[in-house]
């Protein structure tokens, strides 16, 4: 999502919460005393569900962030290993391969810088795949000229690992919570706002939501 889309979602969510809060206040004032028959238990359950949903969502987001950060380190190490093992190839083949690897690294950096622009990111990924094919072709020719099976295994395995981690990172960027979680994250705040407004309908307007148990407890303490 772009920055504009994120800001738009936040604004719509906040506006919806305010609207449902006002709707709850209006309904609560039309039905005074309607929160006396187990309403607090329902309200507490919904707020608890909202809290659990937020906790699990942020926990999963933190885990995915750590996994993606680890993949960044792995890819940089894999590219560095492949670059160093070019020294095992015939000298005439080393410089063209190094130039291709430098271009490959530039496209990988550009891809993640342009993730906010889907078209630009797609173009960079296409260029990455083209460079992968070119690097692999050059490495095959160089390995045939070298003739050493041990050298071929070291060079080709490092290149294969470098290509695989690129695919792994591309898939990791598409790992998100299920769509139903996003729906609940949008709907539950509105429901909580509606319940909070309804519960506060028989009281004076306040900037903070106070549950019925706190209000009753405060009244009891004032009487004592």
mmCIF file of C-alpha atoms in Angstrom:
data_model
loop_
_atom_site.group_PDB
_atom_site.id
_atom_site.type_symbol
_atom_site.label_atom_id
_atom_site.label_comp_id
_atom_site.label_asym_id
_atom_site.label_seq_id
_atom_site.Cartn_x
_atom_site.Cartn_y
_atom_site.Cartn_z
ATOM 1 C CA UNK A 1 0.000 0.000 0.000
ATOM 2 C CA UNK A 2 1.134 3.530 -0.738
ATOM 3 C CA UNK A 3 1.398 6.210 1.943
ATOM 4 C CA UNK A 4 -1.731 7.908 0.616
ATOM 5 C CA UNK A 5 -3.715 4.676 0.853
ATOM 6 C CA UNK A 6 -2.554 4.084 4.425
ATOM 7 C CA UNK A 7 -3.528 7.617 5.458
ATOM 8 C CA UNK A 8 -6.897 7.195 3.731
ATOM 9 C CA UNK A 9 -7.603 3.955 5.616
ATOM 10 C CA UNK A 10 -6.698 5.570 8.939
ATOM 11 C CA UNK A 11 -8.923 8.578 8.257
ATOM 12 C CA UNK A 12 -11.867 6.394 7.215
ATOM 13 C CA UNK A 13 -11.432 4.140 10.239
ATOM 14 C CA UNK A 14 -11.312 7.101 12.610
ATOM 15 C CA UNK A 15 -14.304 8.767 10.980
ATOM 16 C CA UNK A 16 -16.241 5.514 11.209
ATOM 17 C CA UNK A 17 -15.415 5.140 14.901
ATOM 18 C CA UNK A 18 -16.622 8.670 15.623
ATOM 19 C CA UNK A 19 -19.798 8.074 13.621
ATOM 20 C CA UNK A 20 -20.610 4.799 15.399
ATOM 21 C CA UNK A 21 -19.850 6.398 18.759
ATOM 22 C CA UNK A 22 -22.359 9.134 18.041
ATOM 23 C CA UNK A 23 -24.863 6.526 16.818
ATOM 24 C CA UNK A 24 -24.406 4.592 20.057
ATOM 25 C CA UNK A 25 -24.958 7.741 22.101
ATOM 26 C CA UNK A 26 -28.151 8.455 20.170
ATOM 27 C CA UNK A 27 -29.454 4.909 20.679
ATOM 28 C CA UNK A 28 -28.486 4.923 24.353
ATOM 29 C CA UNK A 29 -30.366 8.132 25.029
ATOM 30 C CA UNK A 30 -33.454 6.762 23.300
ATOM 31 C CA UNK A 31 -33.324 3.690 25.518
ATOM 32 C CA UNK A 32 -32.270 4.848 28.996
ATOM 33 C CA UNK A 33 -31.451 2.026 31.358
ATOM 34 C CA UNK A 34 -30.890 -0.429 28.528
ATOM 35 C CA UNK A 35 -27.405 -1.265 29.796
ATOM 36 C CA UNK A 36 -28.615 -2.746 33.067
ATOM 37 C CA UNK A 37 -29.391 -6.267 31.790
ATOM 38 C CA UNK A 38 -25.998 -7.884 31.222
ATOM 39 C CA UNK A 39 -24.866 -5.297 28.722
ATOM 40 C CA UNK A 40 -21.534 -4.784 30.488
ATOM 41 C CA UNK A 41 -20.623 -8.445 30.014
ATOM 42 C CA UNK A 42 -21.275 -8.198 26.282
ATOM 43 C CA UNK A 43 -19.325 -4.968 26.026
ATOM 44 C CA UNK A 44 -16.398 -6.420 27.976
ATOM 45 C CA UNK A 45 -16.307 -9.517 25.758
ATOM 46 C CA UNK A 46 -16.201 -7.454 22.569
ATOM 47 C CA UNK A 47 -13.472 -5.185 23.922
ATOM 48 C CA UNK A 48 -11.492 -8.251 25.063
ATOM 49 C CA UNK A 49 -11.812 -9.761 21.577
ATOM 50 C CA UNK A 50 -10.547 -6.523 20.087
ATOM 51 C CA UNK A 51 -7.567 -6.525 22.434
ATOM 52 C CA UNK A 52 -6.690 -10.138 21.616
ATOM 53 C CA UNK A 53 -6.983 -9.498 17.896
ATOM 54 C CA UNK A 54 -4.639 -6.515 18.121
ATOM 55 C CA UNK A 55 -2.170 -8.467 20.257
ATOM 56 C CA UNK A 56 -2.002 -11.429 17.868
ATOM 57 C CA UNK A 57 -1.824 -9.163 14.816
ATOM 58 C CA UNK A 58 1.097 -7.146 16.166
ATOM 59 C CA UNK A 59 2.822 -10.319 17.350
ATOM 60 C CA UNK A 60 2.556 -11.862 13.877
ATOM 61 C CA UNK A 61 3.740 -8.625 12.266
ATOM 62 C CA UNK A 62 6.799 -8.585 14.528
ATOM 63 C CA UNK A 63 7.622 -12.195 13.657
ATOM 64 C CA UNK A 64 7.308 -11.504 9.923
ATOM 65 C CA UNK A 65 9.497 -8.410 10.259
ATOM 66 C CA UNK A 66 12.246 -10.387 11.999
ATOM 67 C CA UNK A 67 12.042 -13.136 9.355
ATOM 68 C CA UNK A 68 12.335 -10.617 6.504
ATOM 69 C CA UNK A 69 15.278 -8.902 8.201
ATOM 70 C CA UNK A 70 17.019 -12.268 8.487
ATOM 71 C CA UNK A 71 16.414 -12.897 4.789
ATOM 72 C CA UNK A 72 18.133 -9.585 3.972
ATOM 73 C CA UNK A 73 21.261 -10.784 5.794
ATOM 74 C CA UNK A 74 21.102 -14.180 4.088
ATOM 75 C CA UNK A 75 20.800 -12.704 0.617
ATOM 76 C CA UNK A 76 23.688 -10.292 1.151
ATOM 77 C CA UNK A 77 25.836 -13.208 2.355
ATOM 78 C CA UNK A 78 24.801 -15.373 -0.603
ATOM 79 C CA UNK A 79 25.650 -12.634 -3.113
ATOM 80 C CA UNK A 80 28.996 -12.054 -1.388
ATOM 81 C CA UNK A 81 29.804 -15.784 -1.467
ATOM 82 C CA UNK A 82 28.944 -16.048 -5.159
ATOM 83 C CA UNK A 83 31.072 -12.988 -5.919
ATOM 84 C CA UNK A 84 34.099 -14.413 -4.120
ATOM 85 C CA UNK A 85 33.837 -17.828 -5.763
ATOM 86 C CA UNK A 86 34.200 -16.246 -9.188
ATOM 87 C CA UNK A 87 37.932 -16.286 -8.411
ATOM 88 C CA UNK A 88 37.818 -20.059 -9.004
ATOM 89 C CA UNK A 89 36.853 -19.608 -12.662
ATOM 90 C CA UNK A 90 39.189 -18.989 -15.587
ATOM 91 C CA UNK A 91 40.605 -15.413 -15.464
ATOM 92 C CA UNK A 92 39.085 -14.459 -18.801
ATOM 93 C CA UNK A 93 35.578 -15.187 -17.489
ATOM 94 C CA UNK A 94 35.873 -13.481 -14.124
ATOM 95 C CA UNK A 95 35.454 -9.794 -15.049
ATOM 96 C CA UNK A 96 32.245 -10.183 -17.143
ATOM 97 C CA UNK A 97 30.664 -12.236 -14.370
ATOM 98 C CA UNK A 98 31.603 -9.668 -11.745
ATOM 99 C CA UNK A 99 30.036 -6.917 -13.839
ATOM 100 C CA UNK A 100 26.851 -8.950 -14.167
ATOM 101 C CA UNK A 101 26.760 -9.563 -10.421
ATOM 102 C CA UNK A 102 27.159 -5.821 -9.756
ATOM 103 C CA UNK A 103 24.209 -5.091 -12.034
ATOM 104 C CA UNK A 104 22.278 -7.871 -10.328
ATOM 105 C CA UNK A 105 22.923 -6.314 -6.927
ATOM 106 C CA UNK A 106 21.775 -2.912 -8.211
ATOM 107 C CA UNK A 107 18.496 -4.394 -9.472
ATOM 108 C CA UNK A 108 17.903 -6.148 -6.146
ATOM 109 C CA UNK A 109 18.352 -2.881 -4.244
ATOM 110 C CA UNK A 110 16.175 -0.996 -6.741
ATOM 111 C CA UNK A 111 13.434 -3.617 -6.443
ATOM 112 C CA UNK A 112 13.005 -3.090 -2.715
ATOM 113 C CA UNK A 113 13.264 0.669 -3.017
ATOM 114 C CA UNK A 114 10.364 0.624 -5.493
ATOM 115 C CA UNK A 115 8.060 -1.741 -3.638
ATOM 116 C CA UNK A 116 5.598 1.121 -3.165
ATOM 117 C CA UNK A 117 5.280 1.395 -6.964
ATOM 118 C CA UNK A 118 3.949 -1.912 -8.287
ATOM 119 C CA UNK A 119 4.898 -1.241 -11.912
ATOM 120 C CA UNK A 120 8.446 -0.175 -11.102
ATOM 121 C CA UNK A 121 8.941 -3.142 -8.758
ATOM 122 C CA UNK A 122 7.639 -5.523 -11.432
ATOM 123 C CA UNK A 123 10.054 -4.063 -13.980
ATOM 124 C CA UNK A 124 12.984 -4.478 -11.586
ATOM 125 C CA UNK A 125 11.981 -8.086 -10.882
ATOM 126 C CA UNK A 126 11.861 -8.808 -14.629
ATOM 127 C CA UNK A 127 15.342 -7.350 -14.980
ATOM 128 C CA UNK A 128 16.505 -9.469 -12.039
ATOM 129 C CA UNK A 129 15.237 -12.638 -13.708
ATOM 130 C CA UNK A 130 16.932 -11.687 -16.975
ATOM 131 C CA UNK A 131 20.234 -11.129 -15.161
ATOM 132 C CA UNK A 132 19.857 -14.463 -13.405
ATOM 133 C CA UNK A 133 19.609 -16.238 -16.743
ATOM 134 C CA UNK A 134 22.583 -14.281 -18.093
ATOM 135 C CA UNK A 135 24.749 -14.992 -15.029
ATOM 136 C CA UNK A 136 23.859 -18.670 -15.125
ATOM 137 C CA UNK A 137 24.741 -18.928 -18.823
ATOM 138 C CA UNK A 138 28.087 -17.234 -18.279
ATOM 139 C CA UNK A 139 28.841 -19.479 -15.312
ATOM 140 C CA UNK A 140 28.040 -22.637 -17.303
ATOM 141 C CA UNK A 141 30.443 -21.598 -20.072
ATOM 142 C CA UNK A 142 33.150 -20.699 -17.555
ATOM 143 C CA UNK A 143 32.754 -23.982 -15.686
ATOM 144 C CA UNK A 144 33.057 -25.965 -18.902
ATOM 145 C CA UNK A 145 36.270 -24.164 -19.714
ATOM 146 C CA UNK A 146 37.616 -24.736 -16.205
ATOM 147 C CA UNK A 147 36.953 -28.447 -16.265
ATOM 148 C CA UNK A 148 37.195 -29.001 -12.483
ATOM 149 C CA UNK A 149 34.162 -30.717 -10.975
ATOM 150 C CA UNK A 150 34.911 -29.341 -7.499
ATOM 151 C CA UNK A 151 35.139 -25.795 -8.800
ATOM 152 C CA UNK A 152 31.963 -26.205 -10.846
ATOM 153 C CA UNK A 153 30.075 -27.454 -7.794
ATOM 154 C CA UNK A 154 31.210 -24.567 -5.601
ATOM 155 C CA UNK A 155 30.438 -21.853 -8.149
ATOM 156 C CA UNK A 156 27.131 -23.183 -9.434
ATOM 157 C CA UNK A 157 25.813 -24.070 -5.968
ATOM 158 C CA UNK A 158 26.544 -20.540 -4.698
ATOM 159 C CA UNK A 159 24.752 -19.020 -7.696
ATOM 160 C CA UNK A 160 21.791 -21.346 -7.247
ATOM 161 C CA UNK A 161 21.540 -20.347 -3.560
ATOM 162 C CA UNK A 162 21.701 -16.672 -4.545
ATOM 163 C CA UNK A 163 18.823 -17.131 -6.990
ATOM 164 C CA UNK A 164 16.751 -19.150 -4.506
ATOM 165 C CA UNK A 165 16.978 -16.535 -1.749
ATOM 166 C CA UNK A 166 15.681 -13.911 -4.196
ATOM 167 C CA UNK A 167 12.585 -16.031 -4.778
ATOM 168 C CA UNK A 168 12.198 -16.598 -1.045
ATOM 169 C CA UNK A 169 12.327 -12.866 -0.338
ATOM 170 C CA UNK A 170 9.836 -12.131 -3.118
ATOM 171 C CA UNK A 171 7.368 -14.567 -1.566
ATOM 172 C CA UNK A 172 8.044 -13.194 1.916
ATOM 173 C CA UNK A 173 6.887 -9.734 0.800
ATOM 174 C CA UNK A 174 3.502 -11.289 -0.049
ATOM 175 C CA UNK A 175 3.004 -12.860 3.377
ATOM 176 C CA UNK A 176 0.186 -11.002 5.140
ATOM 177 C CA UNK A 177 -2.502 -11.868 7.678
ATOM 178 C CA UNK A 178 -5.640 -13.484 6.202
ATOM 179 C CA UNK A 179 -8.219 -11.154 4.732
ATOM 180 C CA UNK A 180 -10.718 -11.962 7.481
ATOM 181 C CA UNK A 181 -8.287 -10.487 10.026
ATOM 182 C CA UNK A 182 -8.247 -7.169 8.173
ATOM 183 C CA UNK A 183 -12.036 -7.235 8.021
ATOM 184 C CA UNK A 184 -12.246 -7.781 11.784
ATOM 185 C CA UNK A 185 -9.678 -5.035 12.405
ATOM 186 C CA UNK A 186 -11.946 -2.671 10.480
ATOM 187 C CA UNK A 187 -15.292 -3.830 11.869
ATOM 188 C CA UNK A 188 -14.488 -4.462 15.552
ATOM 189 C CA UNK A 189 -13.384 -0.861 16.296
ATOM 190 C CA UNK A 190 -16.708 0.353 14.910
ATOM 191 C CA UNK A 191 -18.620 -2.179 17.025
ATOM 192 C CA UNK A 192 -16.624 -1.176 20.103
ATOM 193 C CA UNK A 193 -17.372 2.478 19.397
ATOM 194 C CA UNK A 194 -21.074 1.689 19.023
ATOM 195 C CA UNK A 195 -21.149 -0.214 22.337
ATOM 196 C CA UNK A 196 -19.157 2.475 24.116
ATOM 197 C CA UNK A 197 -21.526 5.155 22.882
ATOM 198 C CA UNK A 198 -24.594 3.105 23.793
ATOM 199 C CA UNK A 199 -23.263 2.428 27.290
ATOM 200 C CA UNK A 200 -22.554 6.116 27.771
ATOM 201 C CA UNK A 201 -25.959 7.148 26.450
ATOM 202 C CA UNK A 202 -27.514 7.476 29.913
ATOM 203 C CA UNK A 203 -24.623 9.578 31.210
ATOM 204 C CA UNK A 204 -23.074 12.911 30.402
ATOM 205 C CA UNK A 205 -20.693 13.065 27.456
ATOM 206 C CA UNK A 206 -17.070 12.177 28.300
ATOM 207 C CA UNK A 207 -13.849 11.965 26.303
ATOM 208 C CA UNK A 208 -12.963 8.637 27.953
ATOM 209 C CA UNK A 209 -15.008 5.439 27.926
ATOM 210 C CA UNK A 210 -15.768 4.120 31.411
ATOM 211 C CA UNK A 211 -17.264 0.711 31.883
ATOM 212 C CA UNK A 212 -20.420 0.209 33.919
ATOM 213 C CA UNK A 213 -18.491 -1.569 36.681
ATOM 214 C CA UNK A 214 -16.231 1.435 37.219
ATOM 215 C CA UNK A 215 -19.174 3.808 37.286
ATOM 216 C CA UNK A 216 -21.055 1.701 39.813
ATOM 217 C CA UNK A 217 -17.922 1.297 41.928
ATOM 218 C CA UNK A 218 -17.362 5.013 41.976
ATOM 219 C CA UNK A 219 -20.977 5.654 43.012
ATOM 220 C CA UNK A 220 -20.686 3.106 45.818
ATOM 221 C CA UNK A 221 -17.457 4.682 47.118
ATOM 222 C CA UNK A 222 -19.077 8.122 47.069
ATOM 223 C CA UNK A 223 -21.994 6.809 49.146
ATOM 224 C CA UNK A 224 -19.678 5.244 51.730
#
